[in-house]
mmCIF file of N, CA and C in Angstrom:
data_model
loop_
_atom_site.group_PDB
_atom_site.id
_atom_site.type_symbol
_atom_site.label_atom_id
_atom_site.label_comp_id
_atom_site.label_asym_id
_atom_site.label_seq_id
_atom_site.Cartn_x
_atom_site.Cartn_y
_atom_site.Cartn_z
ATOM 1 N N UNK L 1 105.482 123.942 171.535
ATOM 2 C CA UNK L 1 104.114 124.421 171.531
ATOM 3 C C UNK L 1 103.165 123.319 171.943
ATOM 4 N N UNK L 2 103.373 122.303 172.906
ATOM 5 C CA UNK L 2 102.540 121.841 173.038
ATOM 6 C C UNK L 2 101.370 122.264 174.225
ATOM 7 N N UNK L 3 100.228 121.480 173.558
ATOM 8 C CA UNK L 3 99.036 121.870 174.604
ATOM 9 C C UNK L 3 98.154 123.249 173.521
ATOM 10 N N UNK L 4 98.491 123.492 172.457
ATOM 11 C CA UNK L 4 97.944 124.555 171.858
ATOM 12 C C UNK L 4 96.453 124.065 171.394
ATOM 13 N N UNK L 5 95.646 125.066 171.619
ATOM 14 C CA UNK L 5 94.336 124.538 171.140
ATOM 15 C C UNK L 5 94.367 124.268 169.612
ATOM 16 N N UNK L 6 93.413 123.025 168.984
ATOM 17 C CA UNK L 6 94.223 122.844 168.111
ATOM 18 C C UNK L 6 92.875 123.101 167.303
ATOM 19 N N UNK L 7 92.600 123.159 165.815
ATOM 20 C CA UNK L 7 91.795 123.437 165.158
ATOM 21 C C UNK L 7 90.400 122.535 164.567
ATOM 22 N N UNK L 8 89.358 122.451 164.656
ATOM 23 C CA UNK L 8 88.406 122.368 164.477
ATOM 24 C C UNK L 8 88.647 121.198 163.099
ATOM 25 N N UNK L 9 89.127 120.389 162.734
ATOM 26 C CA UNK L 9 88.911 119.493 161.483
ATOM 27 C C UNK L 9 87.331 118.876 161.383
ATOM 28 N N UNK L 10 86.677 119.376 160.088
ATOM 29 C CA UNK L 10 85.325 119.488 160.016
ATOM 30 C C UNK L 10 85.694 118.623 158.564
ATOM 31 N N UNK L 11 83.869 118.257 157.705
ATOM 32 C CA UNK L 11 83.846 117.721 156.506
ATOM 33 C C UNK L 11 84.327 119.208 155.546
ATOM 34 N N UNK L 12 84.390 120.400 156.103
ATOM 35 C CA UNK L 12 84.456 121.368 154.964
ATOM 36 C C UNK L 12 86.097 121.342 154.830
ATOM 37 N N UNK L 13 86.729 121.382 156.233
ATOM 38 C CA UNK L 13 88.100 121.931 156.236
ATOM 39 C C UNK L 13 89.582 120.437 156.089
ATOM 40 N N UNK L 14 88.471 119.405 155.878
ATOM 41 C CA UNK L 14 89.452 118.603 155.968
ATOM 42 C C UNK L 14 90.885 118.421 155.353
ATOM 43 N N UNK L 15 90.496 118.531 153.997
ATOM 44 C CA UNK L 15 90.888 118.483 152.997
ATOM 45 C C UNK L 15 92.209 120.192 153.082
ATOM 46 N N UNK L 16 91.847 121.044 153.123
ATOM 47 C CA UNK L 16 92.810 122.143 153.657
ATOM 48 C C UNK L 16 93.839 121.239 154.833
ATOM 49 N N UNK L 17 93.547 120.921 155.888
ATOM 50 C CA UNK L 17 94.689 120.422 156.548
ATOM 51 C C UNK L 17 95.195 118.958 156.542
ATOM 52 N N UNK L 18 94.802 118.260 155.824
ATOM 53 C CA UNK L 18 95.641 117.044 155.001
ATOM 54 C C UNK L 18 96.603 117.884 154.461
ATOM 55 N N UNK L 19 96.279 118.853 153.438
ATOM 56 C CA UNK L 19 97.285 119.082 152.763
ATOM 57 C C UNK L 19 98.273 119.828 153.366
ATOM 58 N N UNK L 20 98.054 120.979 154.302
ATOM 59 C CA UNK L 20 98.946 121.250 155.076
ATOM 60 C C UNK L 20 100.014 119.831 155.456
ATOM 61 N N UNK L 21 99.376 119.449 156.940
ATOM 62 C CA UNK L 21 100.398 117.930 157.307
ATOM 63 C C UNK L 21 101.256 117.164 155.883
ATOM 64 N N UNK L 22 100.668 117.222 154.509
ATOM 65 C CA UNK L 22 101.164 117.043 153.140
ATOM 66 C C UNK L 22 102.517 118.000 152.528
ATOM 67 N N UNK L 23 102.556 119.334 153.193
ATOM 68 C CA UNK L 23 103.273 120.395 152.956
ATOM 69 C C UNK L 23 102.761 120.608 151.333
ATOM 70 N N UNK L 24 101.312 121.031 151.547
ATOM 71 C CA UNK L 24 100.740 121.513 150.174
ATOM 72 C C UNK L 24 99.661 122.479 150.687
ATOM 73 N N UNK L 25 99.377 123.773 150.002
ATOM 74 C CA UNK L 25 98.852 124.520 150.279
ATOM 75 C C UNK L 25 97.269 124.575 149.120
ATOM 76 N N UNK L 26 96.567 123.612 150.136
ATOM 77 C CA UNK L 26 95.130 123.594 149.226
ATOM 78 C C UNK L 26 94.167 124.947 149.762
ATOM 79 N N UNK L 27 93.247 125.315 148.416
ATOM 80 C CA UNK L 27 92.242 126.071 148.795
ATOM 81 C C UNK L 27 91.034 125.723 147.776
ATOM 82 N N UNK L 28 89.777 125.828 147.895
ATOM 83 C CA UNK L 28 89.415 125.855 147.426
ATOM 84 C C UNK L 28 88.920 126.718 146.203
ATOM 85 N N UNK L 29 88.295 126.352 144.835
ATOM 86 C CA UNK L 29 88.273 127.254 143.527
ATOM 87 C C UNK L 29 86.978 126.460 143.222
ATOM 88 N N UNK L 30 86.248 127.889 142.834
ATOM 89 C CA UNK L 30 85.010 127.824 142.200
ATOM 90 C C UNK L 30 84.755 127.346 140.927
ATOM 91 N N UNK L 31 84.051 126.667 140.586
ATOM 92 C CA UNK L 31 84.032 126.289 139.053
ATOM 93 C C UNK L 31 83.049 126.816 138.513
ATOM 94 N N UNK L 32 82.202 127.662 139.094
ATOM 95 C CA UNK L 32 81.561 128.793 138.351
ATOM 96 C C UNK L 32 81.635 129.783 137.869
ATOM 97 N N UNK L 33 82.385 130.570 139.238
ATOM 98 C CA UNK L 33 83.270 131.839 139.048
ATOM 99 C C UNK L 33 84.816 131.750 138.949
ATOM 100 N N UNK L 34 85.051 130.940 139.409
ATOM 101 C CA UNK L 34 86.840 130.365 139.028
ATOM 102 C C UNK L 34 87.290 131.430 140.483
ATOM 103 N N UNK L 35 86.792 132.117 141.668
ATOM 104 C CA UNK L 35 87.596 132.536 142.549
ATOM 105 C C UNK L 35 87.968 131.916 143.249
ATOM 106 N N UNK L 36 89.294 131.409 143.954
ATOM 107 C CA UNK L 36 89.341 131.546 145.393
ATOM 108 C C UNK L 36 88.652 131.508 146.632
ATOM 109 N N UNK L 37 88.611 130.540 147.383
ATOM 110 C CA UNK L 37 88.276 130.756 148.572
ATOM 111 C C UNK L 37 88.719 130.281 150.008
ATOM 112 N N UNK L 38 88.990 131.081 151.182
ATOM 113 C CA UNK L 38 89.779 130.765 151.992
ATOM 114 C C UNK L 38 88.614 131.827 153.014
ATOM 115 N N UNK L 39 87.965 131.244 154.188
ATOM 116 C CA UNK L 39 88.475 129.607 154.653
ATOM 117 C C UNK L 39 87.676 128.753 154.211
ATOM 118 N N UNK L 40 87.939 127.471 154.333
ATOM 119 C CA UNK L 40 86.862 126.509 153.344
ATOM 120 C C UNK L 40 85.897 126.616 154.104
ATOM 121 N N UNK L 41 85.164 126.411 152.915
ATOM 122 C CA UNK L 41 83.173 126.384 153.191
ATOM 123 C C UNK L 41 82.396 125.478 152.058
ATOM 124 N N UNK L 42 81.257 125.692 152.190
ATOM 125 C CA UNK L 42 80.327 124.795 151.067
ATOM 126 C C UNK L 42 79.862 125.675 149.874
ATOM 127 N N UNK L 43 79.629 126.484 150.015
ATOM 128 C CA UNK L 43 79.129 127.538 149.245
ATOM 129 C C UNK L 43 80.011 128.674 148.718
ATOM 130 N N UNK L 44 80.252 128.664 147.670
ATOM 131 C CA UNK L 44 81.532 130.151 147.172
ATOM 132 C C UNK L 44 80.721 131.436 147.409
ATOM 133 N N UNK L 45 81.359 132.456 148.187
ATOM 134 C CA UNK L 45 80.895 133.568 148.893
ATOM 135 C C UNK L 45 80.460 134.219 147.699
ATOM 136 N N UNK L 46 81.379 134.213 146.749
ATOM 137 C CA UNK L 46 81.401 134.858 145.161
ATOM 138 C C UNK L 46 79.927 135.061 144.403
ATOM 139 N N UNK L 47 79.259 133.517 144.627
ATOM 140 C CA UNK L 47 78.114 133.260 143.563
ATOM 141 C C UNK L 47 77.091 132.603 144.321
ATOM 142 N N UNK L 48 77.636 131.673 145.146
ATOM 143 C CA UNK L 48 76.606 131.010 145.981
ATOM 144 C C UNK L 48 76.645 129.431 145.225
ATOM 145 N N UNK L 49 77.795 129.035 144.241
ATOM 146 C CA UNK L 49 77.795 127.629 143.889
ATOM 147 C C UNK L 49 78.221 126.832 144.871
ATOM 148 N N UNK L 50 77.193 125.968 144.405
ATOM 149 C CA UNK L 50 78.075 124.509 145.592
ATOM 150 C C UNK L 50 79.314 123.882 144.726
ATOM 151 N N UNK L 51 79.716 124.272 143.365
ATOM 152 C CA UNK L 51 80.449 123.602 142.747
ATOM 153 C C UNK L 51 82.257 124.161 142.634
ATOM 154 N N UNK L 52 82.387 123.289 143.697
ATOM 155 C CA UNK L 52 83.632 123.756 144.552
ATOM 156 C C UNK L 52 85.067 122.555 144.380
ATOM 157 N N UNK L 53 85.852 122.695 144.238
ATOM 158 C CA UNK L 53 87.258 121.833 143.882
ATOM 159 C C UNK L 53 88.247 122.255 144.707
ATOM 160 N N UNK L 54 89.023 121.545 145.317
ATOM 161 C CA UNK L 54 90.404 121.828 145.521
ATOM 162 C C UNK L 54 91.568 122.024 144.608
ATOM 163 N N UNK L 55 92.192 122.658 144.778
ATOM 164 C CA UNK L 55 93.368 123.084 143.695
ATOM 165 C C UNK L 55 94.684 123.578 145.346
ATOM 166 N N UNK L 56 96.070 122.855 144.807
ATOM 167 C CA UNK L 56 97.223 123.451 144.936
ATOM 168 C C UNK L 56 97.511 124.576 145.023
ATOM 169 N N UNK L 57 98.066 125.669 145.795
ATOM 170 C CA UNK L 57 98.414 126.972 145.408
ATOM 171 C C UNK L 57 99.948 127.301 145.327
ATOM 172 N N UNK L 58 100.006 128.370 145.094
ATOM 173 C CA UNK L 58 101.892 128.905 145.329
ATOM 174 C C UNK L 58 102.349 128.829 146.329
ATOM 175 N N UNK L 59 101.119 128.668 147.215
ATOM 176 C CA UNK L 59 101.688 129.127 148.692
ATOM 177 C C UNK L 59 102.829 130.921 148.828
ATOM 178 N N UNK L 60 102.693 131.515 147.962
ATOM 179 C CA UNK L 60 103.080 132.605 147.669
ATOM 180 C C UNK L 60 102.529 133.990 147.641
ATOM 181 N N UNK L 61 102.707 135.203 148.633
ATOM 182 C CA UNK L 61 101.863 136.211 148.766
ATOM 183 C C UNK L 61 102.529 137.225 149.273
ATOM 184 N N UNK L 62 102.296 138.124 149.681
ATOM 185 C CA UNK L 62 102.610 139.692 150.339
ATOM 186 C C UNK L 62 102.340 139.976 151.686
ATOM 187 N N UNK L 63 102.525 140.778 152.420
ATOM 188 C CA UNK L 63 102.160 141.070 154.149
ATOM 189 C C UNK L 63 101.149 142.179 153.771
ATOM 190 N N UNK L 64 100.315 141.760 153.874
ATOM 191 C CA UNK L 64 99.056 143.019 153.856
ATOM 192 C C UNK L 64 99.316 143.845 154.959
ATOM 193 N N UNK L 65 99.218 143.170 156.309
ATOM 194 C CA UNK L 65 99.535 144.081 157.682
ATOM 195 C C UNK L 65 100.261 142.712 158.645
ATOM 196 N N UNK L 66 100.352 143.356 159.545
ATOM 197 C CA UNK L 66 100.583 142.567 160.633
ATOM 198 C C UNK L 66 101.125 143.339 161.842
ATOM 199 N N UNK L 67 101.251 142.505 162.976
ATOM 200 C CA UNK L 67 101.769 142.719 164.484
ATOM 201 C C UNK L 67 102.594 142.363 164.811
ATOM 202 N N UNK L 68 103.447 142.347 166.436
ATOM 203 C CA UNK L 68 104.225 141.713 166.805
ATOM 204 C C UNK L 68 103.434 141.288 168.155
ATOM 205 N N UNK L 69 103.408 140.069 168.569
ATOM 206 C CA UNK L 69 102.245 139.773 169.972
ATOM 207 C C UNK L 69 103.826 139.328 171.049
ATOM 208 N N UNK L 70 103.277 140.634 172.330
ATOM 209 C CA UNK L 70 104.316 140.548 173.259
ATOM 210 C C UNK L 70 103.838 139.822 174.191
ATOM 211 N N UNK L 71 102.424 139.934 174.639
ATOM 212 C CA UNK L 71 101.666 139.136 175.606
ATOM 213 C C UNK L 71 100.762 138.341 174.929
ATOM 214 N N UNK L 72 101.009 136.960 175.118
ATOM 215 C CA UNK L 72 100.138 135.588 174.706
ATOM 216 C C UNK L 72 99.386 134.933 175.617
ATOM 217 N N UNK L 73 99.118 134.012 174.801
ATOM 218 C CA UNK L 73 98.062 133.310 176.117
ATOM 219 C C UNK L 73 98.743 132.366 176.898
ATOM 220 N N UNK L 74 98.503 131.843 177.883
ATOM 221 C CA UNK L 74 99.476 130.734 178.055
ATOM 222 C C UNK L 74 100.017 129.796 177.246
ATOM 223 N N UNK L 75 99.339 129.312 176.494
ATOM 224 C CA UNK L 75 99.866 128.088 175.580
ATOM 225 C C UNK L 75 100.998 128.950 174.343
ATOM 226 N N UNK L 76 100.771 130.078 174.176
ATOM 227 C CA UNK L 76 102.370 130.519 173.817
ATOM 228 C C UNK L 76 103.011 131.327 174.233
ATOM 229 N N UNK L 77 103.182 131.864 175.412
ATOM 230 C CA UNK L 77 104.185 132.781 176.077
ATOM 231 C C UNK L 77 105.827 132.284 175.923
ATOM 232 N N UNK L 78 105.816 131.093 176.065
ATOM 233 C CA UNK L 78 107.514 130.743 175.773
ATOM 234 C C UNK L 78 108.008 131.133 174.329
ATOM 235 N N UNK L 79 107.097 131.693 173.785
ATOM 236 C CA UNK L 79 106.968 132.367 172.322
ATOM 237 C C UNK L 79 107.566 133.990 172.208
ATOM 238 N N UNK L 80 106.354 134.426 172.831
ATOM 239 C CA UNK L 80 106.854 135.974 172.910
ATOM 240 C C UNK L 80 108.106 136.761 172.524
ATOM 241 N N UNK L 81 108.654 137.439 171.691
ATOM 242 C CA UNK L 81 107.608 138.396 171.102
ATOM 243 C C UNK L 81 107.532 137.542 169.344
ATOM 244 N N UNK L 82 106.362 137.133 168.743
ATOM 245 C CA UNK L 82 106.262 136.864 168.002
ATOM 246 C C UNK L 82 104.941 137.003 166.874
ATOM 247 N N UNK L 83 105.467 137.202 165.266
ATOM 248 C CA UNK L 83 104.475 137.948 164.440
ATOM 249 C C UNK L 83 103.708 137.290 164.249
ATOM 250 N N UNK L 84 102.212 137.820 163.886
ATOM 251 C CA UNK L 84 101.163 137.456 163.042
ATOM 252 C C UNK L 84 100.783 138.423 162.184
ATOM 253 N N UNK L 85 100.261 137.749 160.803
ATOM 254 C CA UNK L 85 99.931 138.877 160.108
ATOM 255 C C UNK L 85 99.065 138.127 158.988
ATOM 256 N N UNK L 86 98.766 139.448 158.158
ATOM 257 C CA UNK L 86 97.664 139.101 157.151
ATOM 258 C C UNK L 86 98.461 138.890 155.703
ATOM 259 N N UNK L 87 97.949 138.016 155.497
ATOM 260 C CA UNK L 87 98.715 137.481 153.678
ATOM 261 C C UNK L 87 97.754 137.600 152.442
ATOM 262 N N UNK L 88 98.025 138.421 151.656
ATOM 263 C CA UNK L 88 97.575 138.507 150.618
ATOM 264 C C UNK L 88 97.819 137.217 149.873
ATOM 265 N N UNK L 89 97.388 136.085 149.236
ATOM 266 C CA UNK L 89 97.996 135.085 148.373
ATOM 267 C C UNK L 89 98.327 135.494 147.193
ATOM 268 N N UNK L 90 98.394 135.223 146.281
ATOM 269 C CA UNK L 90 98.519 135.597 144.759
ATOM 270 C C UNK L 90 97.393 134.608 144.062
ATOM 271 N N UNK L 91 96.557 133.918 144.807
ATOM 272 C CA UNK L 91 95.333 133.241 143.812
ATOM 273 C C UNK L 91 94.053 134.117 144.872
ATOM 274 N N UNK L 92 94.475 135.481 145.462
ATOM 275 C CA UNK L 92 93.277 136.392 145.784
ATOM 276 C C UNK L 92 92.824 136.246 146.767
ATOM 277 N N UNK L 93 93.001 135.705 147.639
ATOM 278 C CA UNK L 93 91.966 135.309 149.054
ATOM 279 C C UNK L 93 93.649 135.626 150.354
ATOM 280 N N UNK L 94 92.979 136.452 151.692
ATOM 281 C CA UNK L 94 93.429 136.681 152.471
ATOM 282 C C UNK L 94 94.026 135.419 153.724
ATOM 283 N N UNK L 95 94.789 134.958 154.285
ATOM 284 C CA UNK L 95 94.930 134.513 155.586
ATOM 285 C C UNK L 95 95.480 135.264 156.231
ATOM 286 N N UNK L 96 95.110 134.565 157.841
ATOM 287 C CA UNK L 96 95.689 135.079 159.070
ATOM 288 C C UNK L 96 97.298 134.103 159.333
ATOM 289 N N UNK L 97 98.097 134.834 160.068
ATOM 290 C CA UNK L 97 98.982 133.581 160.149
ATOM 291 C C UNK L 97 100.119 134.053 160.504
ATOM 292 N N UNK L 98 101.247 132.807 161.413
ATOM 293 C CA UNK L 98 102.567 133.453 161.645
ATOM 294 C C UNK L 98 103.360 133.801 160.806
ATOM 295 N N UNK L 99 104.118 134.912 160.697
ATOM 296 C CA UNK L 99 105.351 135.220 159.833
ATOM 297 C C UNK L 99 106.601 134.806 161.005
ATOM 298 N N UNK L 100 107.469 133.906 160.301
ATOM 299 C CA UNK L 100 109.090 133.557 160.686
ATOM 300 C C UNK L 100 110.123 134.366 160.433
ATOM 301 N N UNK L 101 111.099 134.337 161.181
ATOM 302 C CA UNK L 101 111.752 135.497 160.053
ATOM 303 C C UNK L 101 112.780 136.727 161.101
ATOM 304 N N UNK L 102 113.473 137.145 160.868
ATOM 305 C CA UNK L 102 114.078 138.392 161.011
ATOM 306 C C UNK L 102 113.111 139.776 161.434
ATOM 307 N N UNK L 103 112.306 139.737 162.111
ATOM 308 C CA UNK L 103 111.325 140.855 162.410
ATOM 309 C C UNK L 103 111.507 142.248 162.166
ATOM 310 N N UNK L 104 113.168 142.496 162.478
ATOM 311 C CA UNK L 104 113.612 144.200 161.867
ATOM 312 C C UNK L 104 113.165 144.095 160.318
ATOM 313 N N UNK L 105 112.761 142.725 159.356
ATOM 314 C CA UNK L 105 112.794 142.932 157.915
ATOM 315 C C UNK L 105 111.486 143.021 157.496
ATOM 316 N N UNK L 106 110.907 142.527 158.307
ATOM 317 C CA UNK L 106 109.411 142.370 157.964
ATOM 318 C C UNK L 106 108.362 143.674 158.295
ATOM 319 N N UNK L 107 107.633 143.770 157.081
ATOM 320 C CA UNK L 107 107.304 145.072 156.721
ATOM 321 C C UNK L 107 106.198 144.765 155.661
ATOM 322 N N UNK L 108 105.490 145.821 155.161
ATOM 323 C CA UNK L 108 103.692 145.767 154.557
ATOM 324 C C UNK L 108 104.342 145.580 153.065
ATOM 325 N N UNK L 109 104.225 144.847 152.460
ATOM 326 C CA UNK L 109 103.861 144.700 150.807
ATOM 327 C C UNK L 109 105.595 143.287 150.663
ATOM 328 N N UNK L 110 105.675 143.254 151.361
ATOM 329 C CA UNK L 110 107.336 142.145 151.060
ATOM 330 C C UNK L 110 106.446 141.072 151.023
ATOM 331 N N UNK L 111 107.581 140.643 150.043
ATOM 332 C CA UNK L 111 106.594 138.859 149.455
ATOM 333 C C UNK L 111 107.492 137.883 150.659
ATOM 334 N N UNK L 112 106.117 136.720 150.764
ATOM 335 C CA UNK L 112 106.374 136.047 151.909
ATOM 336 C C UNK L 112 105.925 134.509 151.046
ATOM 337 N N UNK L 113 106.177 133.345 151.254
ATOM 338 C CA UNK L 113 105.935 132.104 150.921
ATOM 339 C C UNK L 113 105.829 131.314 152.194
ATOM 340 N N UNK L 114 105.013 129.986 152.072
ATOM 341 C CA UNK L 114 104.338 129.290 152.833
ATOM 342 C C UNK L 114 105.717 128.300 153.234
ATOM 343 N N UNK L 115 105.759 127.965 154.930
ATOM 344 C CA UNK L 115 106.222 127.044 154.958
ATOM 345 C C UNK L 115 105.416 126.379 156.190
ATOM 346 N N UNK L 116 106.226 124.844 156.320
ATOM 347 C CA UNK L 116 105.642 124.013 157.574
ATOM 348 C C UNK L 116 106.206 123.917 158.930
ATOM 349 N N UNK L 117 105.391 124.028 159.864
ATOM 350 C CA UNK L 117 105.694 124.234 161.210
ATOM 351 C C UNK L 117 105.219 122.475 161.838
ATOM 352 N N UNK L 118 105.486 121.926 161.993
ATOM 353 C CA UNK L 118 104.928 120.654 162.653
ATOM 354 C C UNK L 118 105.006 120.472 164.160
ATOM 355 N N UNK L 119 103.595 120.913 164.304
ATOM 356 C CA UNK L 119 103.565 121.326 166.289
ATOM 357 C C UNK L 119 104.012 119.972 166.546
ATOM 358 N N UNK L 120 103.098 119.111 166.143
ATOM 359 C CA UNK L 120 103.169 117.321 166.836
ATOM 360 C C UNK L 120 102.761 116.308 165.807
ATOM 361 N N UNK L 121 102.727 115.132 166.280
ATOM 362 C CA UNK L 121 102.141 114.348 164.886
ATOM 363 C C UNK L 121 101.025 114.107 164.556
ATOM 364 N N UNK L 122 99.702 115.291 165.027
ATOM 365 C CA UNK L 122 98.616 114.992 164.395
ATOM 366 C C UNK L 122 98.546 116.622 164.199
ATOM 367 N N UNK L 123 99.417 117.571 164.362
ATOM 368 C CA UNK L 123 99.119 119.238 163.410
ATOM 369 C C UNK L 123 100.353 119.832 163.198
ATOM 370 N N UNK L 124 99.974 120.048 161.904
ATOM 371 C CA UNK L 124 101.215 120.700 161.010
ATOM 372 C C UNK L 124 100.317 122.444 161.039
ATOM 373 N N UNK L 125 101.265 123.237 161.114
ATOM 374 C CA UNK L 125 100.277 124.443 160.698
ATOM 375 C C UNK L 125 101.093 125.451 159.659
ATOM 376 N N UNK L 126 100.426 125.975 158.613
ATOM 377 C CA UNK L 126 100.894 127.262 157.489
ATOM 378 C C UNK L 126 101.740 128.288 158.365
ATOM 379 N N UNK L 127 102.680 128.387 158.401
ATOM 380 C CA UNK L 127 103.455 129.699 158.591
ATOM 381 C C UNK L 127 104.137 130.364 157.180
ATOM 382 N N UNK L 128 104.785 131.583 157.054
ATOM 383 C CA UNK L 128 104.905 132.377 156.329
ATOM 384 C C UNK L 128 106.550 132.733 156.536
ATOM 385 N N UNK L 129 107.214 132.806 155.396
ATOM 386 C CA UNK L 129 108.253 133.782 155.770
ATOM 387 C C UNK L 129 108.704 134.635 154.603
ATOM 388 N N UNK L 130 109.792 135.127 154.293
ATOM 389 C CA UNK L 130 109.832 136.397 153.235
ATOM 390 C C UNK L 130 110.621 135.588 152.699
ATOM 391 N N UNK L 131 110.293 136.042 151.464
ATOM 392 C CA UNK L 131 110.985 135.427 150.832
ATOM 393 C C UNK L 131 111.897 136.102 150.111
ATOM 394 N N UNK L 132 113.050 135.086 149.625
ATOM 395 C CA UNK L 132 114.283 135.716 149.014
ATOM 396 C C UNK L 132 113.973 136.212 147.177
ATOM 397 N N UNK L 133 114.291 137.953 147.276
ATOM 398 C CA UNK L 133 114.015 138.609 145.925
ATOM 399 C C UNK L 133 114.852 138.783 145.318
#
């Protein structure tokens, strides 16, 4: 995968992809309302506190939905045909993201856990696969 456009590392999101490249799945948690939030920001959507922490997660969740992408962009066609989909976490907040995996198995509500993909040595990125029940 090289040459992939690579993601935006800002003062909000830093800290999310350290921990990725870390193989740790940070998000941020409100200390007002105690929710969840994904994607990082300054402000919890929840309440409007600035009083915001990082916390560890399970990296553990469900397939809300997802696709199979047959036509990509250039930077992943040597890919094709491959999933993306939506993850429910289990600390409440949604991502977008690849699922790995056996594709005849993958299907809406199967639990999926976080693993690491390491494009190159400056991006690691969250992928997903099912996990064993």
């Amino acid at each position: 995968m090289a040459g992939i456009p690579k993601p935006l590392i800002d003062t909000d999101s830093r800290t999310f992809w350290e921990g990725v490249q870390n193989h740790k799945l940070m998000l941020q948690n409100c200390d007002d309302c105690h929710e969840y939030i994904f994607y990082p920001r300054m402000i919890c959507p929840h309440c409007f506190s600035d009083n915001l922490t990082w916390k560890e997660t399970s990296g553990k969740g469900k397939i809300q939905s997802y696709t199979v992408v047959h036509k990509a962009p250039p930077e992943f066609r040597d890919e094709v045909p491959y999933v993306i989909g939506i993850i429910d976490l289990e600390e409440g907040v949604r991502m977008l993201s690849r699922i790995i995996g056996d594709r005849d198995k993958i299907s809406i509500e199967k639990p999926v856990s976080v693993v690491y993909k390491k494009i190159d040595d400056e991006l690691t990125l969250p992928y997903f696969k099912l996990s064993e029940v």
